[in-house]
XYZ file of C-alpha atoms in Angstrom:
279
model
C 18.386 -16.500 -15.915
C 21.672 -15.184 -14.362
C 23.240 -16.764 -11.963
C 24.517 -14.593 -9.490
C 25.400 -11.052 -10.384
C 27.503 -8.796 -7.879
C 29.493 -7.388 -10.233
C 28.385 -4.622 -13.404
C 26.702 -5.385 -16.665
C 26.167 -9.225 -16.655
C 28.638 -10.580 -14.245
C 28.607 -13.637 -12.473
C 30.333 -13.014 -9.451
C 33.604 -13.012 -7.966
C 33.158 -16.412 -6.596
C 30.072 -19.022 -6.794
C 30.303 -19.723 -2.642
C 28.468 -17.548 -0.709
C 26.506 -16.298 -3.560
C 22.307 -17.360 -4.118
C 23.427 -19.292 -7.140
C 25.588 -21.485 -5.252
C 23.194 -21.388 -2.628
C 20.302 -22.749 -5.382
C 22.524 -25.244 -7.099
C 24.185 -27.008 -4.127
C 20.367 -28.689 -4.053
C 21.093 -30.477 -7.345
C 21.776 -33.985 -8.095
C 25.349 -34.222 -8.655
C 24.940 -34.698 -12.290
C 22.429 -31.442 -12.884
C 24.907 -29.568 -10.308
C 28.544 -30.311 -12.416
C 26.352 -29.164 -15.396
C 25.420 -26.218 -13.494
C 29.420 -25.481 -12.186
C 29.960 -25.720 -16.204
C 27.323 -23.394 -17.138
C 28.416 -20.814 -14.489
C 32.154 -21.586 -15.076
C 31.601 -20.715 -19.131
C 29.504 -17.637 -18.076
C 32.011 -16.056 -15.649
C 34.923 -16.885 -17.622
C 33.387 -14.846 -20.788
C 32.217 -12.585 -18.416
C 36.054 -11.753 -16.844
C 36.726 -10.850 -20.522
C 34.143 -8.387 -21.266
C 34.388 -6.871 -18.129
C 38.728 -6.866 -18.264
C 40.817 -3.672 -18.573
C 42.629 -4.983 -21.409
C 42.629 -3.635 -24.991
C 39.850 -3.974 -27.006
C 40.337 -5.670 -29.498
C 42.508 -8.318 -27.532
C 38.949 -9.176 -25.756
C 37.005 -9.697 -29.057
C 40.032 -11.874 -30.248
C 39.424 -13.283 -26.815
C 35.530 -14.098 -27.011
C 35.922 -15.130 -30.837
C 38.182 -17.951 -29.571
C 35.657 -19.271 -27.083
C 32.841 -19.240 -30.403
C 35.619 -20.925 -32.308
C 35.883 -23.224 -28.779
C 32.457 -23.582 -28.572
C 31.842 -25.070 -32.197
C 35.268 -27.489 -31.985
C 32.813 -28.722 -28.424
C 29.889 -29.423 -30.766
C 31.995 -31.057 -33.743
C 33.240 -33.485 -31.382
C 37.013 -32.333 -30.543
C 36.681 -30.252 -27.709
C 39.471 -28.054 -26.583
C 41.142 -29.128 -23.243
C 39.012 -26.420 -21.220
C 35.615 -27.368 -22.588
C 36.383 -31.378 -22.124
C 34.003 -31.875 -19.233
C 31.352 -29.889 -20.483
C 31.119 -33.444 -23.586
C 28.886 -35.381 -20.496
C 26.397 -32.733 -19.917
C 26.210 -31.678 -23.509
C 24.907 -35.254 -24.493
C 23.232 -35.696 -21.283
C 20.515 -32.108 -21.015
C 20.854 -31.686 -24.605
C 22.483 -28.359 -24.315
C 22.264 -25.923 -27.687
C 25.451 -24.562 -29.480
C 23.393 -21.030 -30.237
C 22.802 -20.436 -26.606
C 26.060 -20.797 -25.594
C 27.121 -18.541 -28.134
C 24.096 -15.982 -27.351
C 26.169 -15.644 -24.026
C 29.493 -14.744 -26.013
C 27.382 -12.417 -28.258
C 25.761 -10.659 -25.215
C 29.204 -10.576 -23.243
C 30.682 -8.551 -26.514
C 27.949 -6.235 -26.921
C 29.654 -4.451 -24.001
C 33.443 -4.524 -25.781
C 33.389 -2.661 -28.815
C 32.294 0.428 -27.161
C 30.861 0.902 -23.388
C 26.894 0.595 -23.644
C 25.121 3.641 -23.072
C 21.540 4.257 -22.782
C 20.685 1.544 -25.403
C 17.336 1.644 -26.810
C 14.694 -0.790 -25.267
C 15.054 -3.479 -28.561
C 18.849 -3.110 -27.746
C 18.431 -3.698 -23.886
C 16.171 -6.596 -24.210
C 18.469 -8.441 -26.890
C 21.168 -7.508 -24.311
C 18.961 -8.962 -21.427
C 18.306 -12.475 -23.658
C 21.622 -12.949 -24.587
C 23.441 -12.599 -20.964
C 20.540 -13.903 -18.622
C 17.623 -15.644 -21.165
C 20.389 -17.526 -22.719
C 21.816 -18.296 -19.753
C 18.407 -19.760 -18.419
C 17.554 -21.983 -21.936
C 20.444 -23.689 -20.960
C 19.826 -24.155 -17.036
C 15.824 -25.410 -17.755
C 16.954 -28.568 -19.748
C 19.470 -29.371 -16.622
C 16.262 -28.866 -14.626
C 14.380 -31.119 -16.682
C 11.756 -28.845 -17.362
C 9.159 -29.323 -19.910
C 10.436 -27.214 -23.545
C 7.792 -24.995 -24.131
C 7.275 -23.931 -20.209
C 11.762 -24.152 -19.704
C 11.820 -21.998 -22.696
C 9.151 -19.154 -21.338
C 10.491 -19.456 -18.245
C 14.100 -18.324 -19.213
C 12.564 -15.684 -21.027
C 10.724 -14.346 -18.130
C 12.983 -14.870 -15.151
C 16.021 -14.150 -17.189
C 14.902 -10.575 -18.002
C 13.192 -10.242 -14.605
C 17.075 -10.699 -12.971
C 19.184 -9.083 -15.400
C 16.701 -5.274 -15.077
C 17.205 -6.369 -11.055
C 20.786 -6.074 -11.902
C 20.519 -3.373 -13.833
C 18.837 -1.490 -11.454
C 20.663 -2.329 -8.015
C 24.432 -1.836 -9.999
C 23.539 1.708 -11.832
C 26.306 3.527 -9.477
C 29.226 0.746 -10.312
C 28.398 0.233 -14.097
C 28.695 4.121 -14.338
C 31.979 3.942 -12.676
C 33.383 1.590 -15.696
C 31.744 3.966 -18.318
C 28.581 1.994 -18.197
C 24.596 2.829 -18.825
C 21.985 0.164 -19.072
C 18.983 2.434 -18.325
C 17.191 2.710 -21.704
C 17.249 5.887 -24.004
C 13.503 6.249 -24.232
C 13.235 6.013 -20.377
C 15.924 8.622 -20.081
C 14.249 10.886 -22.701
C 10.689 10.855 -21.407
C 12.078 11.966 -18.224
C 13.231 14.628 -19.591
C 17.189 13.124 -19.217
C 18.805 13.875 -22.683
C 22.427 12.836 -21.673
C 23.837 9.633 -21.999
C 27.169 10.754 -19.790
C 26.168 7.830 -16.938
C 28.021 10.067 -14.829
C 25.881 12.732 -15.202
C 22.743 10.968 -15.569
C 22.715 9.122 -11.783
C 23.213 12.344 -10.386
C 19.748 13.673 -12.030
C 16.864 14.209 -9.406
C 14.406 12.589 -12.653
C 16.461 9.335 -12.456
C 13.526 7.961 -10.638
C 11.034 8.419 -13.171
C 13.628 6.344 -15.034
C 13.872 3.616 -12.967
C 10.745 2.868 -11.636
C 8.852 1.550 -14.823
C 11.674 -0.299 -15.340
C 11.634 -1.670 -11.699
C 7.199 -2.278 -12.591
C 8.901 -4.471 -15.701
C 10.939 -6.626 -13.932
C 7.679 -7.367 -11.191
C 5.764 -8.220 -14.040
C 8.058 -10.434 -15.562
C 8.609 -11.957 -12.162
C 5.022 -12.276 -11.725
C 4.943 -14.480 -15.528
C 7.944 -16.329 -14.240
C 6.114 -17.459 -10.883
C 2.999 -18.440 -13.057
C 5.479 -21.077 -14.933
C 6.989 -22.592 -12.405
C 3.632 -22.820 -10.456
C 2.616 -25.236 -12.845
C 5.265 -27.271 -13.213
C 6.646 -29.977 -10.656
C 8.454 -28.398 -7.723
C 11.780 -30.057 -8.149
C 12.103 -29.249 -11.380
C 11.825 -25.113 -10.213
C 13.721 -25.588 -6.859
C 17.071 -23.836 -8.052
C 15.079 -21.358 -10.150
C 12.799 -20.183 -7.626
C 15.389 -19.706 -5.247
C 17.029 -17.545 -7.349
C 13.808 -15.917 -8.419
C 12.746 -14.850 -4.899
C 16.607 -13.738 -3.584
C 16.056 -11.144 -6.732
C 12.836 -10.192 -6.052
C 13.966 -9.908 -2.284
C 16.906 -7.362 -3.869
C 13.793 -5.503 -6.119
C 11.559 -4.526 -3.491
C 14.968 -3.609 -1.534
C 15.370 -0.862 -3.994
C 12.242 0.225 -4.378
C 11.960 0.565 -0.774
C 14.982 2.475 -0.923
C 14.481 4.785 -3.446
C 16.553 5.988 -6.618
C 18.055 9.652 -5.498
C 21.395 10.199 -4.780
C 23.334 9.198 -3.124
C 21.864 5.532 -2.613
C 22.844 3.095 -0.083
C 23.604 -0.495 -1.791
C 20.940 -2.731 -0.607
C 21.773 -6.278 0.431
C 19.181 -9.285 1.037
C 19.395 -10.488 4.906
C 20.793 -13.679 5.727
C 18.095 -14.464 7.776
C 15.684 -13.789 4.656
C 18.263 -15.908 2.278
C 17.699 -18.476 5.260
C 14.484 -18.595 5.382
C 13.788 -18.816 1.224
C 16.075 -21.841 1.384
C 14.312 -23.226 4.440
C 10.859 -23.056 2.440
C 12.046 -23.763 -1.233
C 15.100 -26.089 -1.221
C 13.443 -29.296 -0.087
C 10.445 -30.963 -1.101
């Protein structure tokens, strides 16, 4: 699962305070929470890199030194800015491969700009940047492997499409297009200029199936952590309903230019704290 995306494509934020992942994870033991801080940290560091101005192939030099990073962590002779992360390795059993996922997703974007993908391309996209992301946060949970695993699936692709769907106007402004080809072309949207294509009047019958696939993989995601032990799901339900809160905000608003960015209340971020942060 993400962890808090306010910027394009995958990002994680210009700051964890004040966003619904800091919000989730300040109700962590302090153990599961520095693991947490690490997870994000890695994520928005990668992140900064795919999403950076700088020339190409400076940023895939970049991201292939946090793989090589990454495997000096697992070998046993971490580099100075991965030293923490030794403690929670050992301690929630993180994986090498979905830490690297994460660097694969973050690069998919840095070769060329992604534009209208097709749906096997958007979902690898989706597991690598979120999915991966959320097979790492379940074992800091403590969540059973077969449900932790399911649920990253689920809730990971249900809040990447969210993000997808709420940043169309600001990815298209780096170059960007998530939306997925055979969406585009079966309403009747041949162009993959993102420019262009959120200025056409079909770009709803774009977005709304894929607005009906994040519900239903929000609906599998609630079924998981419905049968699991509530303090194990705190953090991820949190985040689960502030996305689904953003969702039906943009549903409600509609897809036709020009749209209005949509923003969850703070009484409503209140009130799913209030009801989900304490047992």
């Amino acid at each position: 699962m993400t962890l808090e995306a306010t910027t394009p494509g995958a990002s994680y934020g210009p700051s964890a305070s004040g966003s619904s992942f800091y919000a989730a994870m300040r109700i962590l033991p302090h153990d599961q929470r520095e693991a947490m801080f690490q997870i994000y940290s890695f994520c928005r560091q990668v992140d900064d890199i795919a999403d950076s101005d700088g020339p190409r192939d400076e940023r895939l030099a970049a991201l292939q030194q946090w793989r090589n990073d990454i495997d000096a962590l697992y070998r046993g002779n971490p580099p100075p800015r991965l030293k923490d992360y030794v403690a929670s390795v050992k301690t929630f059993g993180l994986k090498r491969e979905d830490f690297l996922a994460i660097v694969d997703g973050m690069e998919m974007d840095v070769p060329q700009d992604i534009r209208a993908p097709d749906m096997a391309t958007l979902d690898l996209y989706c597991d690598r940047v979120a999915s991966a992301v959320g097979r790492l946060s379940v074992r800091v949970f403590g969540m059973p492997e077969e449900d932790g695993i399911l649920l990253a699936h689920h809730l990971g692709r249900a809040l990447q499409l969210t993000n997808i769907l709420r940043d169309i106007d600001e990815d298209a402004g780096l170059g960007r297009l998530y939306l997925p080809r055979e969406a585009l072309l079966h309403a009747g949207i041949t162009s993959n200029d993102p420019n262009r294509v959120i200025t056409e009047r079909a770009l709803p019958k774009v977005c709304l199936p894929l607005a009906q696939r994040a519900k239903v993989h929000f609906e599998k995601s609630d079924e998981i952590m419905n049968r699991n032990k509530r303090r194990a799901v705190r953090a991820p339900r949190i985040m689960s309903k502030y996305y689904h809160s953003i969702l039906d905000l943009l549903i409600a608003r509609g897809f036709n230019a020009p749209r209005e960015p949509v923003r969850v209340s703070k009484i409503t971020r209140i009130l799913i704290l209030l009801r989900y942060a304490f047992i």
